[in-house]
CSV table of C-alpha atoms in Angstrom, one decimal:
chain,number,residue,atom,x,y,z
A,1,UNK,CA,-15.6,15.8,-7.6
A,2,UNK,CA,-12.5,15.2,-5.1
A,3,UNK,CA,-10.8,12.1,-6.5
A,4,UNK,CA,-11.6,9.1,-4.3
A,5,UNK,CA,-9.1,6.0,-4.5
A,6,UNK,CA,-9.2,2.3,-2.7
A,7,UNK,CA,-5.3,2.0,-2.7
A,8,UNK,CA,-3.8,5.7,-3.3
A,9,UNK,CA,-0.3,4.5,-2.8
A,10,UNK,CA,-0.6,2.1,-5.6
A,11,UNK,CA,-2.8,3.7,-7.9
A,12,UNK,CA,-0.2,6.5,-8.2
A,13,UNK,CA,2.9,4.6,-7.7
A,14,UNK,CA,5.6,6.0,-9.8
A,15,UNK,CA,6.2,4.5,-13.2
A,16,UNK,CA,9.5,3.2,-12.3
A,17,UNK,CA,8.0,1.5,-9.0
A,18,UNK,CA,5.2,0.1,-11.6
A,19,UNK,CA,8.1,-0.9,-14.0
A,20,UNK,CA,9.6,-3.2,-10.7
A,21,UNK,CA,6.6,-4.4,-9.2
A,22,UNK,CA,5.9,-5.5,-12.9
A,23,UNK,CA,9.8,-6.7,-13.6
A,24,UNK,CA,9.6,-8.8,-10.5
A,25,UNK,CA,6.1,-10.2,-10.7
A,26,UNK,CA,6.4,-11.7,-14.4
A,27,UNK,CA,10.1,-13.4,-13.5
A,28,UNK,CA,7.5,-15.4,-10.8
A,29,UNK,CA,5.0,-15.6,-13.1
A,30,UNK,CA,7.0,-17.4,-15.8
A,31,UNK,CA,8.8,-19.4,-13.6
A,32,UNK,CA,5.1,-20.7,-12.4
A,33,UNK,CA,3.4,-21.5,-15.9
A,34,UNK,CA,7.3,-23.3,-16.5
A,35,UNK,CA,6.5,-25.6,-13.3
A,36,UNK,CA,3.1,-26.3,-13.3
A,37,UNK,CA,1.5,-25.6,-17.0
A,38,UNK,CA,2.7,-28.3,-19.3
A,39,UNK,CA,0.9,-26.4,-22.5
A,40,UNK,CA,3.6,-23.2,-21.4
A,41,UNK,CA,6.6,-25.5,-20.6
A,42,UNK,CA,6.0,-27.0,-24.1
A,43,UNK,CA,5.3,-23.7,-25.7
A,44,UNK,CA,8.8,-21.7,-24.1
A,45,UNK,CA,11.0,-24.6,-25.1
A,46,UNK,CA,9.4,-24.3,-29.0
A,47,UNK,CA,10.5,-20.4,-28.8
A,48,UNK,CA,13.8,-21.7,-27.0
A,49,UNK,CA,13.2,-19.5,-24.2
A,50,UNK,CA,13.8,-20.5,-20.8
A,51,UNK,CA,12.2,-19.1,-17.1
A,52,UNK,CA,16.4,-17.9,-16.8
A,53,UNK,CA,15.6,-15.6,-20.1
A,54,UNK,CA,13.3,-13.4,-18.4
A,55,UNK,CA,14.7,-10.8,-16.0
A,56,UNK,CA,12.5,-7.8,-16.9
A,57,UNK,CA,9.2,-6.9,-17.8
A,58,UNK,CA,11.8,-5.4,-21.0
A,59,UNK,CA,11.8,-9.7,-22.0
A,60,UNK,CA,8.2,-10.4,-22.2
A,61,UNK,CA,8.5,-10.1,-26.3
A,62,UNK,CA,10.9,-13.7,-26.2
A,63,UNK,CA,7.4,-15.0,-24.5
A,64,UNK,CA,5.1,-16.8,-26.4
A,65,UNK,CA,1.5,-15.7,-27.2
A,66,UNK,CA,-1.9,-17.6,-25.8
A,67,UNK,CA,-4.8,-17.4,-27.7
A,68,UNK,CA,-8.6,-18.3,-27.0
A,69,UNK,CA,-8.2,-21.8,-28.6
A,70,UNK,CA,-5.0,-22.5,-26.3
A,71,UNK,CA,-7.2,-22.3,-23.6
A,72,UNK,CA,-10.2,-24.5,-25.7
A,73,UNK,CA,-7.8,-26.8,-26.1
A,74,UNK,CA,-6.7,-27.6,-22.7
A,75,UNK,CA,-10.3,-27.2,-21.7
A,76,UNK,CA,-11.2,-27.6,-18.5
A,77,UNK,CA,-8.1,-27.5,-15.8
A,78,UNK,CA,-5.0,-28.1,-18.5
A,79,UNK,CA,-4.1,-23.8,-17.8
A,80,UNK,CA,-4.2,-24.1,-14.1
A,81,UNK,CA,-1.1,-23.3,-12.3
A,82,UNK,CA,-2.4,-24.4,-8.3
A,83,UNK,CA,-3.6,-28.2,-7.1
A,84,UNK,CA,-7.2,-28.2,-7.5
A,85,UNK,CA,-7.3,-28.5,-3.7
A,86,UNK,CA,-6.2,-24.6,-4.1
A,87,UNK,CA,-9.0,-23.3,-6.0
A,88,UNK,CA,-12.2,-21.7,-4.3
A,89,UNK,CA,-14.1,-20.9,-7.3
A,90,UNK,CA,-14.7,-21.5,-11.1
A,91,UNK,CA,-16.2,-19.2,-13.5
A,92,UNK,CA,-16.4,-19.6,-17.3
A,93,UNK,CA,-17.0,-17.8,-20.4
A,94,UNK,CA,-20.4,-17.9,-22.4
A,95,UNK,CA,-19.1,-20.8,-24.6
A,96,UNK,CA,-21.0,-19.6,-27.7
A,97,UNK,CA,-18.1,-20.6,-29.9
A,98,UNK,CA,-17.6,-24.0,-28.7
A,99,UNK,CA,-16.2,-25.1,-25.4
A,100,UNK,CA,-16.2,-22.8,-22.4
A,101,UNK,CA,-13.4,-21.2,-21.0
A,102,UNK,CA,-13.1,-22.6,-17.4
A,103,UNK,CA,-11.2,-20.5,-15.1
A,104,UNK,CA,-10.2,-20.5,-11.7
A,105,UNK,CA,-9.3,-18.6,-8.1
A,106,UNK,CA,-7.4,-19.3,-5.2
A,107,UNK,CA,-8.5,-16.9,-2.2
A,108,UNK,CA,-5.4,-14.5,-3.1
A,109,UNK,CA,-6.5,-14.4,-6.5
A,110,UNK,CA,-10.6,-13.3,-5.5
A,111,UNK,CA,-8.9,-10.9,-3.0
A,112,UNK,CA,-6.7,-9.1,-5.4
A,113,UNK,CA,-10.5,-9.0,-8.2
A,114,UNK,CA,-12.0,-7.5,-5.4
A,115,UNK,CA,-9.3,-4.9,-4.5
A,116,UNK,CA,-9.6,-4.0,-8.3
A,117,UNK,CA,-13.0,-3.9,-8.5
A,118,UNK,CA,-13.1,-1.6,-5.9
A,119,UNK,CA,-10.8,0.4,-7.1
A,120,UNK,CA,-13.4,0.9,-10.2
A,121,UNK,CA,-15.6,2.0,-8.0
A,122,UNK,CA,-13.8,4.1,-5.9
A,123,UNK,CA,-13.0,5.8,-9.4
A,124,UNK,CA,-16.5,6.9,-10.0
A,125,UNK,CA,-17.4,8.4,-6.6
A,126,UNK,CA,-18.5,5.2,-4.4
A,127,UNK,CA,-18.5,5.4,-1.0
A,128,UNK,CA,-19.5,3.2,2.1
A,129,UNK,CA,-22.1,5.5,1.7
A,130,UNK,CA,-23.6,4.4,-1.4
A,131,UNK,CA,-25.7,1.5,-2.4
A,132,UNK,CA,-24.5,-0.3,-5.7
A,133,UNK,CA,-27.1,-1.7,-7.7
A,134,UNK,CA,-25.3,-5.3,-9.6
A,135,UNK,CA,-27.5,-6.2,-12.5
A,136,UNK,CA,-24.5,-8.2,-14.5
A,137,UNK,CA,-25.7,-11.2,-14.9
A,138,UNK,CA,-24.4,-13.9,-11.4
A,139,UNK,CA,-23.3,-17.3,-11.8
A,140,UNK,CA,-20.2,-18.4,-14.3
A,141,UNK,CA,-20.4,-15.1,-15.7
A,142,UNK,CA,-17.8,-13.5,-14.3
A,143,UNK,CA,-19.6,-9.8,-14.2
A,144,UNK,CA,-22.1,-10.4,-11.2
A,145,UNK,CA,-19.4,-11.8,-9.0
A,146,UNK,CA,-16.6,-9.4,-9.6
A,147,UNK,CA,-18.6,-6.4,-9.3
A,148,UNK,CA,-20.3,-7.5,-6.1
A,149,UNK,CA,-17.0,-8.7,-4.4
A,150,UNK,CA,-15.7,-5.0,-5.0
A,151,UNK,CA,-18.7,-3.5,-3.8
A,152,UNK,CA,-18.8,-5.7,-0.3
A,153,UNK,CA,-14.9,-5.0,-0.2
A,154,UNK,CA,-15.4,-1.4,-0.4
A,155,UNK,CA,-18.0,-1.6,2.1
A,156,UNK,CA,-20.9,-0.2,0.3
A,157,UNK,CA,-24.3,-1.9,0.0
A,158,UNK,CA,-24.8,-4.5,-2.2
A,159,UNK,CA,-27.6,-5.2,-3.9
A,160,UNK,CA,-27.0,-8.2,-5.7
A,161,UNK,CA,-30.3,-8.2,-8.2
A,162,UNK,CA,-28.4,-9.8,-11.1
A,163,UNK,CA,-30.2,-9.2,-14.5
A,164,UNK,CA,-34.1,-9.6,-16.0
A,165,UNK,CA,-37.3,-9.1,-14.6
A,166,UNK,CA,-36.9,-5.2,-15.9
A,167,UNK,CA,-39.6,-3.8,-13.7
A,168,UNK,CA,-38.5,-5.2,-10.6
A,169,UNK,CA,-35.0,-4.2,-11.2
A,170,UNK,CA,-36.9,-0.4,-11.1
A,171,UNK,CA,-38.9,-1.0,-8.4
A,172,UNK,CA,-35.7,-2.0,-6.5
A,173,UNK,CA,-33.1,1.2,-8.2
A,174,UNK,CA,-36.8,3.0,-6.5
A,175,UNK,CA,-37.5,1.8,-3.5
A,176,UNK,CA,-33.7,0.5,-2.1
A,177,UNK,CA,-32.3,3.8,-3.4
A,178,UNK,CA,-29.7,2.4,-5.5
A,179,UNK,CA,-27.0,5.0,-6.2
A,180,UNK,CA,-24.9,3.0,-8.5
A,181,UNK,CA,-25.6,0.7,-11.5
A,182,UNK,CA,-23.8,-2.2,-12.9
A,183,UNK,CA,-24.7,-4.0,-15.9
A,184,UNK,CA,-24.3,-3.8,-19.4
A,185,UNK,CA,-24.9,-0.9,-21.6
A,186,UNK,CA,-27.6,-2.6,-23.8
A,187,UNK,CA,-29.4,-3.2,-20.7
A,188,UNK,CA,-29.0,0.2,-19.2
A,189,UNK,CA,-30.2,1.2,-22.4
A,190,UNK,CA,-33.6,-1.3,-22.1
A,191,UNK,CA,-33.8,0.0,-17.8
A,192,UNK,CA,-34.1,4.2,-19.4
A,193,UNK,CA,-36.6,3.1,-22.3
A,194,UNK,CA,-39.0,1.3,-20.0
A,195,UNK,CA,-38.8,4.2,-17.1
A,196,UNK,CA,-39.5,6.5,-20.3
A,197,UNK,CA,-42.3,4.0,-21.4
A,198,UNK,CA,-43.6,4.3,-17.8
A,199,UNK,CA,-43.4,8.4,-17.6
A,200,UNK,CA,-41.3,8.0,-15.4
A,201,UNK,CA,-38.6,10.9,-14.6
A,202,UNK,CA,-34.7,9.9,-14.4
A,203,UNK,CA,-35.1,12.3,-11.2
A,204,UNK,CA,-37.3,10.0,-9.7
A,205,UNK,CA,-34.6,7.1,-9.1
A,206,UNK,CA,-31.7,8.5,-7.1
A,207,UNK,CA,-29.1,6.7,-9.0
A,208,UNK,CA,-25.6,9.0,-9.7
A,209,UNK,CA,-23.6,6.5,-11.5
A,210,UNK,CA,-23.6,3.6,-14.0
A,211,UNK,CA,-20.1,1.4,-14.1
A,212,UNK,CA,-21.2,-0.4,-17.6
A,213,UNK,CA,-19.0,-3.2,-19.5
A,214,UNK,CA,-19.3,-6.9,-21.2
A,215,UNK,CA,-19.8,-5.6,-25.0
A,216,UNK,CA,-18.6,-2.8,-26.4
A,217,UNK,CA,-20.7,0.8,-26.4
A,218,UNK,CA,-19.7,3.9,-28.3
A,219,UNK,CA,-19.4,7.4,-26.5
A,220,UNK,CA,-22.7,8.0,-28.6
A,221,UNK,CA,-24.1,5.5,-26.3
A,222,UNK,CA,-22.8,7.0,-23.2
A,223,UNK,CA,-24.4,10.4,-23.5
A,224,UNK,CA,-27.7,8.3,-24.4
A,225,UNK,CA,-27.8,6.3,-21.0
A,226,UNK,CA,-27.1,9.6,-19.1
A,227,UNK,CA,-29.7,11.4,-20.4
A,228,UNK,CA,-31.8,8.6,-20.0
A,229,UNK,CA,-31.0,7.5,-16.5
A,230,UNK,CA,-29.7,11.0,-14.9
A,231,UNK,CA,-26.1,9.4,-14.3
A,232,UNK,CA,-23.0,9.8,-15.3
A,233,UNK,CA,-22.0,6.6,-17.2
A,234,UNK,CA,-18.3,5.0,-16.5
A,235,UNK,CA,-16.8,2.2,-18.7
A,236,UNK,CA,-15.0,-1.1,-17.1
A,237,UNK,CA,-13.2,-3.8,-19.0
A,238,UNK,CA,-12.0,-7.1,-18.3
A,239,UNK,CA,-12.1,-10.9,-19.7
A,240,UNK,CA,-12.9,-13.9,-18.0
A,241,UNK,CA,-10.0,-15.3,-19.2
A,242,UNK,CA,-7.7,-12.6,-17.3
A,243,UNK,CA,-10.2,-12.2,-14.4
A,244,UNK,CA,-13.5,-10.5,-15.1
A,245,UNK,CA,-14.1,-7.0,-14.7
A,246,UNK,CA,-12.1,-4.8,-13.0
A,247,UNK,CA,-8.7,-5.4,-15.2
A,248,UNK,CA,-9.1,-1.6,-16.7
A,249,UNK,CA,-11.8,1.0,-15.3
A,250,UNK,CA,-12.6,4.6,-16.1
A,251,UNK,CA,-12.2,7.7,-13.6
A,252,UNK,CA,-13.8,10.7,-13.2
A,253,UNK,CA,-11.6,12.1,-16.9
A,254,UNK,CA,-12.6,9.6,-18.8
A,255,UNK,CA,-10.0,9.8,-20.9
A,256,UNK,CA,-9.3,6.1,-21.4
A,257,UNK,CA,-9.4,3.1,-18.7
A,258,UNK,CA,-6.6,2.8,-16.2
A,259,UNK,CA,-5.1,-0.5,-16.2
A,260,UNK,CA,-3.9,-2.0,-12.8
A,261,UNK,CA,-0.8,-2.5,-14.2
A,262,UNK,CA,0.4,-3.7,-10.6
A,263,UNK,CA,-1.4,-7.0,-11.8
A,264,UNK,CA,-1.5,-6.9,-15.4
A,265,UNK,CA,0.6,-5.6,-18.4
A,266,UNK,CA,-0.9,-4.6,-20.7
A,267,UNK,CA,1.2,-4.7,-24.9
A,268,UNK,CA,-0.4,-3.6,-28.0
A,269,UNK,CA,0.7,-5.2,-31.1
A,270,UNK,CA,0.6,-5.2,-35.0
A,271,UNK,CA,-2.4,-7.7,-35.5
A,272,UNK,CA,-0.8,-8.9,-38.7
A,273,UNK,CA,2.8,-9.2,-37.2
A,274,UNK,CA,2.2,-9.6,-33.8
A,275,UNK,CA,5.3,-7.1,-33.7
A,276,UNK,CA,4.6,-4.5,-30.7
A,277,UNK,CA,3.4,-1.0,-31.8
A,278,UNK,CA,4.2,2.3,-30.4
A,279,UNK,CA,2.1,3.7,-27.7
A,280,UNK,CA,-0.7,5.9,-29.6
A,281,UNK,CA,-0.9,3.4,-32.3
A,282,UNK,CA,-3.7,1.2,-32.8
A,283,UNK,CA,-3.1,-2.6,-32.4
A,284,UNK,CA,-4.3,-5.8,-31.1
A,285,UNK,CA,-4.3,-5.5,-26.8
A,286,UNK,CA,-2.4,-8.4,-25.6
A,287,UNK,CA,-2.5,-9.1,-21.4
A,288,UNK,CA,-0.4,-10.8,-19.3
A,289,UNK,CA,-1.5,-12.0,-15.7
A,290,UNK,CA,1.5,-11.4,-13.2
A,291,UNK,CA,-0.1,-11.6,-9.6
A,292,UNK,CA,-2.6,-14.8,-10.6
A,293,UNK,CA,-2.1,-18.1,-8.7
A,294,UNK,CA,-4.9,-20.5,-10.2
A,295,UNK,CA,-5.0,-19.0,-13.7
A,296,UNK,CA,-2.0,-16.7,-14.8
A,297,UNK,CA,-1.8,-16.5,-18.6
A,298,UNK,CA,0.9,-14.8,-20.7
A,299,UNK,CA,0.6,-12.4,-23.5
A,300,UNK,CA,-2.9,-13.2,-24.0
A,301,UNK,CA,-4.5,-12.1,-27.7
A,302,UNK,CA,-7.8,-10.7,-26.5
A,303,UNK,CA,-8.9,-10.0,-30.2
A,304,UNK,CA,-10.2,-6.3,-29.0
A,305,UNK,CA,-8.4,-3.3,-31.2
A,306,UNK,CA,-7.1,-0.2,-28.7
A,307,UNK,CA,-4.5,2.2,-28.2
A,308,UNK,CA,-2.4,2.8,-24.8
A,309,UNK,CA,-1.3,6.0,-23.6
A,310,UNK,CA,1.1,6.5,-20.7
A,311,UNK,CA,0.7,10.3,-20.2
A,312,UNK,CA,0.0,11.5,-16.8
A,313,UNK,CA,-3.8,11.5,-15.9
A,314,UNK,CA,-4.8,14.3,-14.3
A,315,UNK,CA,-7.1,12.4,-11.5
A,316,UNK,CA,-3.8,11.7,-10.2
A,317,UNK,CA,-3.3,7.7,-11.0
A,318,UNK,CA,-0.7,6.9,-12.8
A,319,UNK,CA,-1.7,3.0,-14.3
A,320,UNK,CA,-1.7,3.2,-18.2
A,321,UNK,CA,-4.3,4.2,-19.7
A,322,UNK,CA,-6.6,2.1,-22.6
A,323,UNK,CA,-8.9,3.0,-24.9
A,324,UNK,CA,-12.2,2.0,-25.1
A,325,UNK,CA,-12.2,-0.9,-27.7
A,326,UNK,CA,-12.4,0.3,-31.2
A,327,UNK,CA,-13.5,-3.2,-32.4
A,328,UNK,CA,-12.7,-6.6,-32.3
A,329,UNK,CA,-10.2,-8.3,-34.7
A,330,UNK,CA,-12.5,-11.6,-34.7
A,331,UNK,CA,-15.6,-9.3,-34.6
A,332,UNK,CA,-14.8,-7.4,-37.4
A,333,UNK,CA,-16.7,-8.0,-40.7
A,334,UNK,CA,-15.1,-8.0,-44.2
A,335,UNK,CA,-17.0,-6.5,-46.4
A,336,UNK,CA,-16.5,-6.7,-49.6
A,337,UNK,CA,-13.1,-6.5,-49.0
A,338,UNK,CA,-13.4,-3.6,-46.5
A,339,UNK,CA,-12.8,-4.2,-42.5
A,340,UNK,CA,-16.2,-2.9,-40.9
A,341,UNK,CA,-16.8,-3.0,-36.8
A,342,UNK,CA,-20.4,-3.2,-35.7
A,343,UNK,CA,-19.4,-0.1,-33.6
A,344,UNK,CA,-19.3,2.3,-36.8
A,345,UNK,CA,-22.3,1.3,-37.6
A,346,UNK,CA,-23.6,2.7,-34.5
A,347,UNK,CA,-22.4,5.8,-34.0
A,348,UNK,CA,-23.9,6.8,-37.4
A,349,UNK,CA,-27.4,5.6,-35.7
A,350,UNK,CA,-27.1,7.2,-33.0
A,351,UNK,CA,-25.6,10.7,-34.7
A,352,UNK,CA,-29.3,10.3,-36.9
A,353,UNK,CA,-31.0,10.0,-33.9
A,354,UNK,CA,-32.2,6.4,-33.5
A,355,UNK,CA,-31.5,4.3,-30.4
A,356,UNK,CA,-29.0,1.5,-30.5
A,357,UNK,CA,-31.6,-1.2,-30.6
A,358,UNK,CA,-30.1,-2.8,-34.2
A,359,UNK,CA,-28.9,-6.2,-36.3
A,360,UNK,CA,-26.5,-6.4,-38.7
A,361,UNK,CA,-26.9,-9.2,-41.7
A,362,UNK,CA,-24.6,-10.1,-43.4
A,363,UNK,CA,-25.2,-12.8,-46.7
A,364,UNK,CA,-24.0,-13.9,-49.9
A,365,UNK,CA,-25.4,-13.8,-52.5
A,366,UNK,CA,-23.9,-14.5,-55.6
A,367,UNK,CA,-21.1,-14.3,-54.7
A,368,UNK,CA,-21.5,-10.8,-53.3
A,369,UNK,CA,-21.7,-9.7,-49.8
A,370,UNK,CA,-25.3,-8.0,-48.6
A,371,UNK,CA,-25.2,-6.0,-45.6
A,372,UNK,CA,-29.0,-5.1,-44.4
A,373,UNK,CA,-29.1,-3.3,-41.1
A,374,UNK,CA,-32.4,-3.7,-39.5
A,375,UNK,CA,-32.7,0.0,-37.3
A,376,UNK,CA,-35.7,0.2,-34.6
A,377,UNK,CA,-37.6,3.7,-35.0
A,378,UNK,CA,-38.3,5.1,-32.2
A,379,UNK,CA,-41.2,8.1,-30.7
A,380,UNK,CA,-38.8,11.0,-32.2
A,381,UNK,CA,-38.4,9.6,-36.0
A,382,UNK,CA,-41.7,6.8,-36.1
A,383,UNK,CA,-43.6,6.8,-38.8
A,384,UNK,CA,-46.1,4.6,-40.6
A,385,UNK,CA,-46.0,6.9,-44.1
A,386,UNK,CA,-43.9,4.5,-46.5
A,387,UNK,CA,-42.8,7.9,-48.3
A,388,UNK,CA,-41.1,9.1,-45.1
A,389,UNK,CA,-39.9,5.5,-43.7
A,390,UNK,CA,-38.1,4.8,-47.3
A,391,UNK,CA,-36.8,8.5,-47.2
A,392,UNK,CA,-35.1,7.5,-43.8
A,393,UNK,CA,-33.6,4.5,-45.1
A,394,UNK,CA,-31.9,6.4,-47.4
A,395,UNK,CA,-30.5,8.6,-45.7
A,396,UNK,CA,-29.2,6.5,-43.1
A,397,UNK,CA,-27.7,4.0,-46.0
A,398,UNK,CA,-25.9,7.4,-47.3
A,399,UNK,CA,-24.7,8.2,-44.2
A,400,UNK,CA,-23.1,4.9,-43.6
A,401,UNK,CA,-21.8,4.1,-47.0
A,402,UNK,CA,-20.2,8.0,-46.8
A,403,UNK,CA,-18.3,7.0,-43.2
A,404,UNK,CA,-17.5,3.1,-43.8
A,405,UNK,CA,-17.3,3.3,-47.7
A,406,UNK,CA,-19.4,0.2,-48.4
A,407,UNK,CA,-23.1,0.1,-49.3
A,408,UNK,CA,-26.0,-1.3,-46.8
A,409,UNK,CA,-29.6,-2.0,-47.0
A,410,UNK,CA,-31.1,0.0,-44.2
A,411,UNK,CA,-34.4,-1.4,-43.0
A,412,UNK,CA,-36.6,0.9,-40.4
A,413,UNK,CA,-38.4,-1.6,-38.1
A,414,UNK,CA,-40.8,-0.7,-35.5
A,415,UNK,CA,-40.5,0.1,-31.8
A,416,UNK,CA,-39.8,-2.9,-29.7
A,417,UNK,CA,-39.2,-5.5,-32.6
A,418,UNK,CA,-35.8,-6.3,-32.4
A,419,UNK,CA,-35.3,-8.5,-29.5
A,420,UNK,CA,-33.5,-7.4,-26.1
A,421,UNK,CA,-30.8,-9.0,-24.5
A,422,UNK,CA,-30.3,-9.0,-20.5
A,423,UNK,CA,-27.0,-10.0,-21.3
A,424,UNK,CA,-24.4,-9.4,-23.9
A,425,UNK,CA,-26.4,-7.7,-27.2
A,426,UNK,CA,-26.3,-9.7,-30.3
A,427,UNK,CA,-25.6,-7.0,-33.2
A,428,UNK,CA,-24.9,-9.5,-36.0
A,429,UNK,CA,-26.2,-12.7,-37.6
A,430,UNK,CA,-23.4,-13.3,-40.4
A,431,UNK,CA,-25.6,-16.1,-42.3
A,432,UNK,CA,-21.9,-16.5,-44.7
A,433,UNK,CA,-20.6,-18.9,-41.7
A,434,UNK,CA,-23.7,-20.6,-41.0
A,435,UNK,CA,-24.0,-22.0,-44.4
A,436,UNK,CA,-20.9,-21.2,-46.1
């Protein structure tokens, strides 16, 4: 398709105008968090690093890092950087880990998330022509929201559905002609089983695109949800904590996420070290806001593993590109001594043919580790013969142990039993930190 951008001149902005947009924005920045953030303030003078030190996006390494508890523990308005009397809006993260993160935006700042989001968008073929279907969840999840604003800023329809109530959510992608979805990928997964469930034909919903994010989904997973929707199926990224979807989005290649770097930079480091890595090497990604008002954070650990890549895209932008995330550093289970992602896992599933409807436990016993991943069957591989379900087992547990090295129990369950999520999906239960 012809390439299709929200803000041309910026998406393919030479490097070296990216480099000064950048160097300029983060001398603000820093000066900012110094005035108005005590945590920061406190934080620069303990690295003996002063707003003067930092003339370049070349200085952000004398910066210190911010991590998830920083923001915990200056819960709710300790990070903000703007009189309350500023802010418009408040969103939040899902808080399942103790306190929510509270965030917030000035107008500027839910301008610039919309321009982004758009962008996104714009990046998989939307037009004011089209008719975007937002099934990420609305409220403080930032998902709803950030995808809607884009969509009204781009001038499309908007069909702000949020998520559940699965067959209305088809009635509606039927009867409103909804051309693009946005949710998450579990639950573009759950939409395609229940139209299969129904009979019903991918061709008979006159969707084109699916911009999917919030939990991580393997390229397995992609070619799943196209075949079962009829789309093709783009990836987004963001945290609430940087500003909610829209911070690094797919285009038409596909070849990694393009992060507005015009508001974000984007470092990968050594997660052991915190040392920055070469680009091509895997690492920790680390973000730095440099265009937020309410909320601007610095070198923020986001705990997800990736690579960067600067080499020129051939859709034309010119924003560094991401990886999808290869894990999460906090997500990661250790194994017997072995790093496992929930995400390897997966792909083996899906190579064996078996949807990604799973759990992962994870005990001890003994002192050992136990892994049993409980695996849905589905209409191609069901059966009720325990000869032929205890043959599977095996042969998934082989294929696992050959990829990640460590032995699983592989339990077949059948259709439907493991529960959906309309959210984020939960793919472990590690009973070790509930009772260890």
């Amino acid at each position: 398709m012809a390439e299709i951008y929200w803000q041309k001149e910026i998406e393919t902005a030479s490097p070296e105008q990216i480099r000064s947009w950048q160097s300029e924005r983060l001398v603000k920045t820093v000066q900012r968090v110094w005035d108005n953030v005590p945590m920061y303030r406190e934080r620069m003078k303990e690295a003996g690093v002063e707003p003067g030190d930092i003339k370049s996006v070349d200085d952000i390494t004398k910066l210190p890092f911010t991590t998830k508890q920083d923001l915990r523990d200056t819960y709710p308005y300790g990070m903000f950087a703007c009189p309350m009397e500023d802010v418009v809006r408040l969103h939040a993260s899902s808080g399942t880990t103790g306190k929510q993160i509270v965030v917030g935006y000035t107008r500027n700042d839910l301008d610039i998330w919309d321009d982004i989001c758009a962008r996104q968008l714009c990046a998989v073929g939307a037009t004011t022509s089209d008719k975007v279907h937002v099934s990420y969840g609305y409220g403080l999840f930032t998902g709803g929201l950030g995808l809607h604003g884009g969509a009204q800023k781009l001038g499309a329809v908007t069909i702000p559905v949020s998520s559940g109530n699965t067959a209305r959510q088809i009635t509606i992608l039927k009867d409103f002609g909804s051309t693009v979805l946005c949710c998450t990928p579990s639950y573009a997964m759950y939409i395609a089983e229940t139209l299969a469930a129904d009979g019903t034909s991918p061709d008979e919903i006159p969707l084109k695109a699916g911009i999917f994010g919030a939990e991580p989904w393997t390229n397995e997973m992609r070619r799943q949800i196209e075949k079962g929707l009829g789309i093709k199926a783009y990836d987004v990224y963001g945290l609430t904590e940087i500003m909610g979807p829209g911070v690094a989005y797919e285009c038409s290649e596909q070849r990694g996420m393009h992060v507005n770097e015009d508001h974000f930079i984007i470092e990968i480091v050594d997660p052991d070290t915190f040392e920055p890595v070469p680009d091509g090497t895997q690492g920790e990604i680390v973000f730095t806001c440099i265009t937020k008002e309410a909320f601007p954070i610095i070198r923020y650990r986001t705990k997800d593993i990736g690579v960067v890549t600067r080499e020129k895209c051939s859709c034309g932008r010119t924003f560094a590109r991401m990886s999808k995330p290869m894990g999460r550093t906090d997500d990661m289970l250790i194994i017997r001594g072995v790093n496992v992602f929930p995400s390897q896992i997966e792909t083996v599933l899906l190579k064996m043919g078996y949807t990604p409807n799973y759990l992962i436990e994870v005990d001890r016993v003994n002192n050992l580790d136990t892994v049993v991943v409980n695996v849905e069957m589905n209409s191609d591989n069901f059966s009720d013969t325990v000869a032929h379900i205890s043959a599977s087992e095996h042969a998934l547990e082989d294929e696992i142990k050959s990829l990640l090295g460590v032995a699983v129990d592989v339990k077949l369950v059948s259709p439907g039993s493991i529960q959906r999520s309309q959210g984020k999906a939960v793919r472990v239960i590690d009973h070790r930190k509930l009772h260890g």
